[in-house]
Coordinates of C-alpha atoms in Angstrom, one line a residue:
M16 CA -2.8 44.3 -36.5
L17 CA -5.9 43.1 -34.9
T18 CA -5.9 40.3 -32.0
L19 CA -8.7 38.1 -31.1
K20 CA -10.4 38.5 -27.7
K21 CA -12.7 35.7 -26.7
M22 CA -16.2 36.6 -25.3
T23 CA -18.1 34.3 -23.0
G24 CA -20.9 32.5 -24.8
D25 CA -23.9 32.8 -22.7
G26 CA -26.1 34.5 -25.3
N27 CA -24.7 38.0 -24.4
C28 CA -21.5 37.5 -26.4
L29 CA -22.4 40.4 -28.7
F30 CA -23.1 42.8 -25.7
H31 CA -19.9 41.8 -23.6
A32 CA -17.8 42.5 -26.7
L33 CA -19.6 45.9 -27.3
A34 CA -19.1 46.9 -23.5
H35 CA -15.4 46.0 -23.5
G36 CA -13.4 48.8 -22.6
S37 CA -16.2 50.5 -20.6
E38 CA -17.4 50.2 -17.2
E39 CA -20.7 48.4 -17.7
N40 CA -21.2 44.6 -18.3
G41 CA -22.8 43.1 -21.0
V42 CA -26.1 42.2 -19.4
H43 CA -26.3 45.7 -18.6
L44 CA -25.7 46.9 -22.0
R45 CA -28.3 44.2 -23.1
A46 CA -30.9 46.1 -21.2
L47 CA -30.1 49.3 -22.1
I48 CA -30.2 48.4 -26.1
I49 CA -33.4 46.7 -25.5
Q50 CA -35.1 49.8 -24.0
Y51 CA -33.3 52.0 -26.7
L52 CA -35.0 49.7 -29.5
E53 CA -38.4 50.2 -28.0
D54 CA -37.9 54.0 -27.5
N55 CA -36.7 54.9 -30.8
A56 CA -38.2 52.1 -33.3
A57 CA -40.9 54.7 -34.4
S58 CA -38.3 57.1 -35.5
Q59 CA -36.7 55.1 -38.1
E60 CA -37.0 56.0 -41.9
N61 CA -39.3 53.4 -43.0
E62 CA -41.9 50.8 -42.0
E63 CA -39.3 47.6 -42.4
Q64 CA -36.8 49.2 -40.1
V65 CA -39.7 50.1 -37.7
E66 CA -40.8 46.4 -37.5
A67 CA -37.3 45.2 -37.5
W68 CA -36.7 47.2 -34.2
Y69 CA -39.5 46.4 -32.7
Q70 CA -39.1 42.4 -33.5
E71 CA -35.3 42.5 -32.4
A72 CA -36.4 44.2 -28.9
E73 CA -39.0 41.5 -28.4
Y74 CA -37.0 38.7 -29.0
L75 CA -34.2 39.8 -27.0
Q76 CA -36.4 40.2 -24.2
S77 CA -38.4 37.0 -24.4
N78 CA -35.4 34.8 -23.6
A79 CA -32.1 36.0 -21.7
S80 CA -30.4 33.2 -24.0
H81 CA -31.3 34.9 -27.2
W82 CA -28.3 36.2 -29.0
G83 CA -28.4 39.9 -30.6
G84 CA -27.6 40.3 -34.1
D85 CA -27.4 43.0 -37.0
T86 CA -30.3 45.1 -35.5
A87 CA -28.8 45.2 -32.2
I88 CA -25.6 46.3 -33.3
I89 CA -26.8 49.1 -35.6
A90 CA -29.0 50.3 -32.5
F91 CA -25.9 50.3 -30.4
T92 CA -24.2 52.6 -33.0
L93 CA -26.8 55.2 -32.8
M94 CA -27.1 54.9 -29.1
R95 CA -23.3 55.6 -28.3
Q96 CA -22.6 57.4 -31.6
Q97 CA -19.8 55.1 -32.2
R98 CA -19.0 53.0 -35.4
V99 CA -18.7 49.2 -35.6
I100 CA -17.0 47.0 -37.9
L101 CA -17.9 43.4 -38.4
H102 CA -15.4 40.7 -39.6
W103 CA -16.0 37.0 -40.8
R104 CA -14.4 34.5 -42.8
T105 CA -15.9 33.0 -45.8
D106 CA -15.7 29.3 -46.6
D107 CA -13.2 30.0 -49.1
G108 CA -10.9 31.3 -46.6
H109 CA -11.1 35.0 -47.2
I110 CA -11.9 37.5 -44.6
Q111 CA -14.7 40.1 -45.4
T112 CA -15.6 43.4 -43.4
S113 CA -18.9 45.2 -43.3
E114 CA -19.5 48.4 -41.6
R115 CA -22.6 47.9 -39.5
T116 CA -22.9 51.5 -38.2
H117 CA -26.2 53.8 -38.2
T118 CA -26.1 56.3 -41.3
E119 CA -26.6 58.8 -39.0
V120 CA -23.2 58.1 -37.1
Q121 CA -21.7 57.3 -40.4
D122 CA -22.5 61.0 -41.9
T123 CA -21.1 62.3 -38.8
A124 CA -17.9 60.3 -38.8
E125 CA -17.7 61.5 -42.5
R126 CA -17.5 65.0 -41.6
F127 CA -15.3 64.8 -38.7
R128 CA -12.8 62.9 -40.8
H129 CA -12.8 65.8 -43.5
A130 CA -12.1 68.1 -40.9
G131 CA -9.4 66.2 -39.3
Q132 CA -10.9 65.3 -36.2
D133 CA -11.9 61.8 -36.4
N134 CA -10.2 60.4 -33.4
A135 CA -13.3 58.0 -32.3
E136 CA -12.6 54.5 -31.4
I137 CA -13.9 52.1 -33.7
I138 CA -15.2 48.6 -32.2
H139 CA -14.3 45.5 -34.2
L140 CA -16.3 42.5 -34.0
W141 CA -15.5 38.8 -35.4
Y142 CA -18.4 36.5 -35.9
N143 CA -18.0 32.7 -36.3
G144 CA -20.5 32.5 -38.9
R145 CA -23.3 31.0 -36.7
D146 CA -23.8 32.0 -33.3
H147 CA -21.0 33.8 -31.6
Y148 CA -19.4 37.2 -31.5
D149 CA -15.9 37.9 -30.3
L150 CA -13.9 41.0 -30.0
L151 CA -10.8 42.1 -32.2
V152 CA -8.5 44.6 -30.6
P153 CA -5.4 46.3 -31.6
S154 CA -2.2 44.4 -30.8
Q155 CA 1.2 46.0 -30.2
E156 CA 2.8 47.0 -33.2
Q157 CA 6.5 47.1 -31.9
P158 CA 8.0 45.5 -29.1
P159 CA 9.6 47.7 -26.6
A160 CA 13.2 48.5 -27.2
P161 CA 15.7 46.3 -25.2
A162 CA 17.7 48.0 -22.5
P163 CA 21.3 48.8 -23.1
R164 CA 23.6 46.0 -22.2
A165 CA 26.7 46.6 -19.8
A166 CA 30.0 46.5 -21.4
N167 CA 30.8 43.1 -19.7
Q168 CA 27.2 41.4 -20.5
P169 CA 27.5 38.6 -23.2
Q170 CA 26.3 38.7 -26.3
P171 CA 22.5 37.5 -26.7
T172 CA 22.1 34.2 -28.4
H173 CA 20.1 33.7 -31.6
D174 CA 17.0 32.7 -29.8
E175 CA 17.2 35.3 -27.2
A176 CA 17.7 38.2 -30.0
S177 CA 14.7 37.0 -32.5
P178 CA 11.2 38.7 -31.9
P179 CA 8.5 36.6 -30.4
P180 CA 6.1 35.2 -33.2
P181 CA 3.3 37.1 -34.2
P182 CA 0.2 35.9 -32.6
P183 CA -1.8 33.2 -34.5
P184 CA -4.9 34.5 -36.5
P185 CA -8.8 34.1 -35.4
P186 CA -9.8 30.5 -35.5
P187 CA -11.8 29.8 -38.5
P188 CA -15.5 30.1 -37.9
H189 CA -18.4 28.3 -39.4
P190 CA -18.5 29.2 -43.3
E191 CA -21.2 32.1 -43.6
P192 CA -22.7 34.5 -41.3
R193 CA -26.2 35.0 -40.7
P194 CA -27.2 37.4 -43.5
P195 CA -27.7 40.8 -42.3
K196 CA -31.2 42.3 -42.9
R197 CA -31.6 45.5 -45.2
R198 CA -30.9 48.5 -42.5
K199 CA -30.3 51.8 -42.3
T200 CA -26.7 51.5 -43.1
A201 CA -24.2 53.0 -45.6
A202 CA -24.2 49.6 -47.4
S203 CA -27.9 49.7 -47.9
R204 CA -27.5 53.1 -49.9
A205 CA -24.9 52.0 -52.3
Q206 CA -27.2 52.1 -55.1
S207 CA -27.7 56.0 -54.9
K208 CA -24.2 56.9 -53.9
Q209 CA -20.7 55.5 -54.4
Q210 CA -19.1 53.4 -51.4
A211 CA -17.3 55.9 -48.9
P212 CA -13.3 56.3 -49.0
A213 CA -11.2 53.8 -47.6
Q214 CA -11.1 53.9 -43.7
G215 CA -7.9 53.8 -41.7
A216 CA -5.2 51.2 -41.7
E217 CA -7.0 49.4 -38.7
E218 CA -10.0 48.8 -41.1
T219 CA -8.3 47.6 -44.0
S220 CA -5.6 45.8 -42.2
E221 CA -7.8 42.4 -42.7
A222 CA -9.4 42.5 -46.2
A223 CA -10.9 44.7 -48.7
P224 CA -14.5 45.8 -47.9
A225 CA -17.1 43.3 -48.9
P226 CA -19.4 44.4 -52.0
P227 CA -22.2 46.4 -50.9
V228 CA -25.6 44.9 -50.4
E229 CA -28.2 45.3 -52.9
D230 CA -31.2 47.3 -52.1
G231 CA -33.9 45.6 -53.5
P232 CA -37.1 43.4 -52.9
T233 CA -36.3 39.9 -51.5
L234 CA -37.7 36.9 -53.2
L235 CA -40.5 36.5 -50.5
E236 CA -41.5 40.0 -51.1
E237 CA -41.7 39.6 -54.7
L238 CA -43.7 36.2 -54.3
T239 CA -46.3 38.1 -51.8
S240 CA -46.8 41.0 -54.5
M241 CA -47.1 38.8 -57.6
P242 CA -50.3 39.9 -59.2
V243 CA -53.0 37.6 -59.7
A244 CA -55.8 37.7 -62.4
A245 CA -59.3 38.4 -61.1
K246 CA -60.3 35.9 -63.5
A247 CA -58.7 32.9 -65.0
T248 CA -58.0 32.9 -68.9
H249 CA -56.9 29.3 -68.9
P250 CA -59.3 27.6 -71.6
R251 CA -59.5 24.6 -69.1
R252 CA -60.5 26.8 -66.1
K253 CA -64.0 27.3 -67.8
L254 CA -64.4 23.5 -68.0
E255 CA -63.6 22.8 -64.5
D256 CA -65.7 25.8 -63.3
A257 CA -68.7 24.6 -65.2
L258 CA -68.2 20.8 -64.0
T259 CA -68.1 22.1 -60.4
R260 CA -71.1 24.2 -61.0
F261 CA -72.9 21.3 -62.4
A262 CA -72.3 18.8 -60.2
N263 CA -73.2 21.0 -57.0
T264 CA -76.5 22.0 -58.7
H265 CA -77.6 19.1 -60.5
L266 CA -76.5 15.9 -58.9
R267 CA -77.5 14.5 -55.5
A268 CA -74.8 14.8 -52.5
Q269 CA -74.6 11.2 -52.3
P270 CA -74.6 10.0 -56.2
L271 CA -73.5 6.3 -55.3
I272 CA -76.7 5.7 -53.3
P273 CA -80.2 5.1 -55.2
P274 CA -82.8 7.9 -55.0
E275 CA -85.0 6.0 -52.7
A276 CA -81.9 4.8 -50.2
K277 CA -80.9 7.0 -47.4
A278 CA -77.1 7.1 -46.2
E279 CA -77.8 6.1 -42.7
N280 CA -79.3 3.0 -43.8
V281 CA -76.3 1.6 -46.1
D282 CA -75.7 -1.3 -43.4
S283 CA -79.3 -2.6 -43.8
G284 CA -78.1 -4.9 -46.4
E285 CA -81.2 -4.4 -48.6
A286 CA -80.7 -5.2 -52.4
W287 CA -80.1 -1.9 -54.2
P288 CA -80.9 -1.6 -58.4
Q289 CA -78.0 -2.4 -60.2
V290 CA -77.9 1.3 -62.1
F291 CA -79.6 4.6 -61.1
C292 CA -79.4 7.9 -62.1
A293 CA -77.7 10.5 -60.0
F294 CA -79.4 13.6 -60.9
R295 CA -81.5 15.4 -58.3
G296 CA -85.2 14.6 -58.7
C297 CA -84.7 11.8 -61.1
T298 CA -85.9 8.3 -59.8
W299 CA -84.8 6.3 -62.8
S300 CA -83.4 3.0 -61.8
L301 CA -83.2 -0.8 -62.9
P302 CA -82.8 -3.5 -60.8
S303 CA -80.6 -5.6 -63.3
G304 CA -79.4 -3.4 -66.0
T305 CA -76.0 -2.3 -67.6
E306 CA -74.0 0.8 -67.8
K307 CA -74.7 1.2 -71.5
R308 CA -78.4 1.4 -70.5
L309 CA -77.8 3.9 -67.8
H310 CA -75.6 6.1 -70.2
Q311 CA -78.6 6.1 -72.9
H312 CA -81.0 7.2 -70.1
V313 CA -78.6 10.1 -69.5
K314 CA -78.4 11.1 -72.9
D315 CA -82.0 10.9 -73.5
A316 CA -83.3 12.6 -70.2
H317 CA -80.4 15.0 -69.3
A318 CA -78.8 16.0 -72.7
P319 CA -79.3 19.9 -72.2
E320 CA -77.9 19.9 -68.9
L321 CA -75.0 18.1 -69.7
G322 CA -74.5 20.0 -72.9
L323 CA -73.8 23.3 -71.1
V324 CA -70.7 21.7 -69.7
A325 CA -69.5 19.5 -72.5
Q326 CA -69.4 22.7 -74.9
H327 CA -66.1 23.7 -73.3
L328 CA -64.7 20.5 -74.4
P329 CA -61.9 20.6 -77.0
R330 CA -63.2 20.5 -80.4
P331 CA -63.9 18.3 -82.1
M332 CA -66.3 17.1 -79.6
P333 CA -65.9 13.4 -78.9
A334 CA -68.7 11.0 -79.2
D335 CA -69.1 10.1 -75.3
A336 CA -69.0 13.8 -74.4
L337 CA -72.1 13.7 -72.3
T338 CA -71.4 10.5 -70.5
S339 CA -67.7 11.8 -69.7
V340 CA -69.0 14.7 -68.3
Y341 CA -71.8 12.9 -66.1
N342 CA -68.9 10.6 -64.8
E343 CA -66.5 13.3 -64.1
A344 CA -69.3 15.2 -62.2
I345 CA -70.2 12.3 -60.0
A346 CA -66.3 11.9 -59.4
L347 CA -66.3 15.5 -58.0
R348 CA -68.9 14.9 -55.7
C349 CA -67.4 11.6 -54.4
R350 CA -64.1 13.6 -53.8
E351 CA -66.1 15.9 -51.4
A352 CA -66.5 13.4 -48.5
A353 CA -65.4 9.9 -47.5
P354 CA -66.8 7.2 -49.8
V355 CA -70.0 5.5 -48.7
A356 CA -69.4 1.8 -47.2
G357 CA -71.7 -0.6 -45.8
S358 CA -73.3 -4.2 -46.6
S359 CA -76.0 -2.8 -49.1
R360 CA -73.0 -1.2 -51.0
D361 CA -71.1 -4.4 -50.8
R362 CA -74.1 -6.6 -51.9
S363 CA -74.4 -4.5 -54.9
A364 CA -70.7 -4.8 -55.7
L365 CA -70.5 -8.7 -55.3
R366 CA -73.4 -9.2 -57.4
S367 CA -72.3 -7.0 -60.2
F368 CA -69.0 -8.8 -59.9
A369 CA -70.6 -12.2 -60.1
E370 CA -72.6 -11.1 -63.3
A371 CA -69.5 -9.7 -65.2
T372 CA -68.0 -13.0 -64.5
S373 CA -70.2 -15.6 -65.2
K374 CA -70.8 -17.8 -68.4
D375 CA -68.6 -16.6 -71.4
N376 CA -68.1 -12.9 -69.8
V377 CA -64.5 -13.7 -69.1
E378 CA -62.3 -15.7 -71.6
S379 CA -58.8 -16.5 -72.1
L380 CA -58.5 -16.1 -76.0
I381 CA -55.4 -17.4 -78.2
C382 CA -54.5 -15.0 -81.0
F383 CA -55.0 -16.4 -84.5
S384 CA -51.8 -14.6 -85.6
C385 CA -49.3 -15.0 -82.8
A386 CA -50.7 -17.8 -80.7
C387 CA -50.5 -15.4 -77.5
I388 CA -53.2 -15.5 -74.7
H389 CA -55.1 -12.5 -73.6
P390 CA -57.9 -12.0 -71.4
R391 CA -61.3 -10.8 -72.5
V392 CA -63.8 -9.4 -70.2
A393 CA -67.3 -8.9 -72.1
D394 CA -67.9 -5.4 -70.4
T395 CA -64.8 -4.2 -71.8
A396 CA -64.2 -6.0 -74.7
A397 CA -64.3 -2.6 -77.0
S398 CA -61.1 -1.6 -75.2
G399 CA -59.7 -5.0 -74.9
R400 CA -56.5 -6.3 -76.5
I401 CA -58.3 -9.3 -78.2
D402 CA -61.8 -9.9 -79.6
W403 CA -63.9 -12.5 -81.7
H404 CA -63.6 -12.0 -85.6
R405 CA -65.1 -14.0 -88.3
L406 CA -62.2 -14.7 -90.7
I407 CA -64.0 -16.3 -93.8
Q408 CA -67.2 -14.1 -94.7
S409 CA -69.8 -15.6 -97.3
P410 CA -69.2 -15.3 -100.9
A411 CA -70.1 -11.6 -102.1
S412 CA -70.9 -13.0 -105.6
N413 CA -71.2 -16.1 -107.7
D414 CA -68.0 -15.9 -109.3
G415 CA -66.6 -19.5 -109.5
S416 CA -62.9 -18.6 -108.6
H417 CA -64.1 -16.8 -105.6
A418 CA -66.3 -19.9 -104.4
E419 CA -63.2 -22.1 -105.0
S420 CA -60.8 -20.0 -103.0
T421 CA -63.6 -19.6 -100.4
E422 CA -63.9 -23.6 -100.2
S423 CA -60.0 -23.6 -100.0
L424 CA -60.1 -21.5 -96.8
H425 CA -63.0 -23.3 -95.1
E426 CA -60.9 -26.6 -95.8
L427 CA -57.7 -24.9 -94.0
L428 CA -59.4 -23.1 -91.1
S429 CA -62.4 -24.8 -90.4
M430 CA -63.1 -26.1 -86.9
D431 CA -62.9 -29.6 -88.0
R432 CA -59.6 -29.3 -89.7
Y433 CA -58.1 -27.6 -86.3
L434 CA -59.6 -30.7 -84.2
E435 CA -58.2 -33.0 -86.7
R436 CA -54.8 -31.6 -86.7
Y437 CA -54.5 -30.4 -83.1

């Protein structure tokens, strides 16, 4: 049986537990382990272990309240040639056991065990699952035999004859211990050879050994070693690269400012042309024009440059391919910096809004079929939900029956009849 012996929680609980039974204290042992980590890190098997030893030494030396972990335990076992067993309780109540002994010490202990000379004391540590280590020490198996009673001594009562109750089990710690890093231990070599035979009764008194830790790359190591193609193969990547090259080489850095204007004069309040071209070296502009006129200019004057990008669009190529490339290239340029704002820009925007909402450019139309009301904006009429349509066309022939039906439709659906009835 093992009994829990509490250690002081001052950041050196691990070292107090490891130093228990010797003449040195935990603080002194901490300094010895730090020095041993620094002096012997370079002699470890692989680069990962070397780095882990240096990191543990630096971590413990940086702050006296930093508590030691798995690497410090393994270094202690090699420094003192002593085995250490770690115990903890999982969230389902089972006690797990794992040997945290350096492989060199483990191999030496195996040879002595086979030779019948295994008398080395094993240190059993209890981990609370978060930030504290305590010590597990062997408890007395059998109580001392009672002294013989005198002939005239009364018989002991039931309470006096009963043995004392067993000591309580260790208090349940926090759910899971800190996951140990892969170190030079017997558990890390489980894939290359079978687990060593079961240890003595002291080791197996709590529970069966924990399953071996798989020695393989971690998720972070797999992500950092993931190969990346030197050249992207996704079809859209070609379009994106072509758009970026086109925007950087053919468009002005400020495509929303007219070619004659300057960014530093954006607050001058001057009247900018309503439409203008964003190509470098192109001075085309109209004081009062429409987006349709701008798109026509772009197709007429810059179709070859736009076509080099449009060829990467999906097939069949849409009718507005060139203007779509032009608009997206302007958007790429605008995303490179904060938008230009000033009184000149505001003046142009207010003028465009006034023209777009004047006269019959904005209407509320009633559907002939369902009588629902929908807004109609002239600039976006092609994509709107309602528009004007002529219901009665002129007769296509001189057929009398067709003429009669047309006259009847005029009679039923004419504006005069609508005003008369409604």
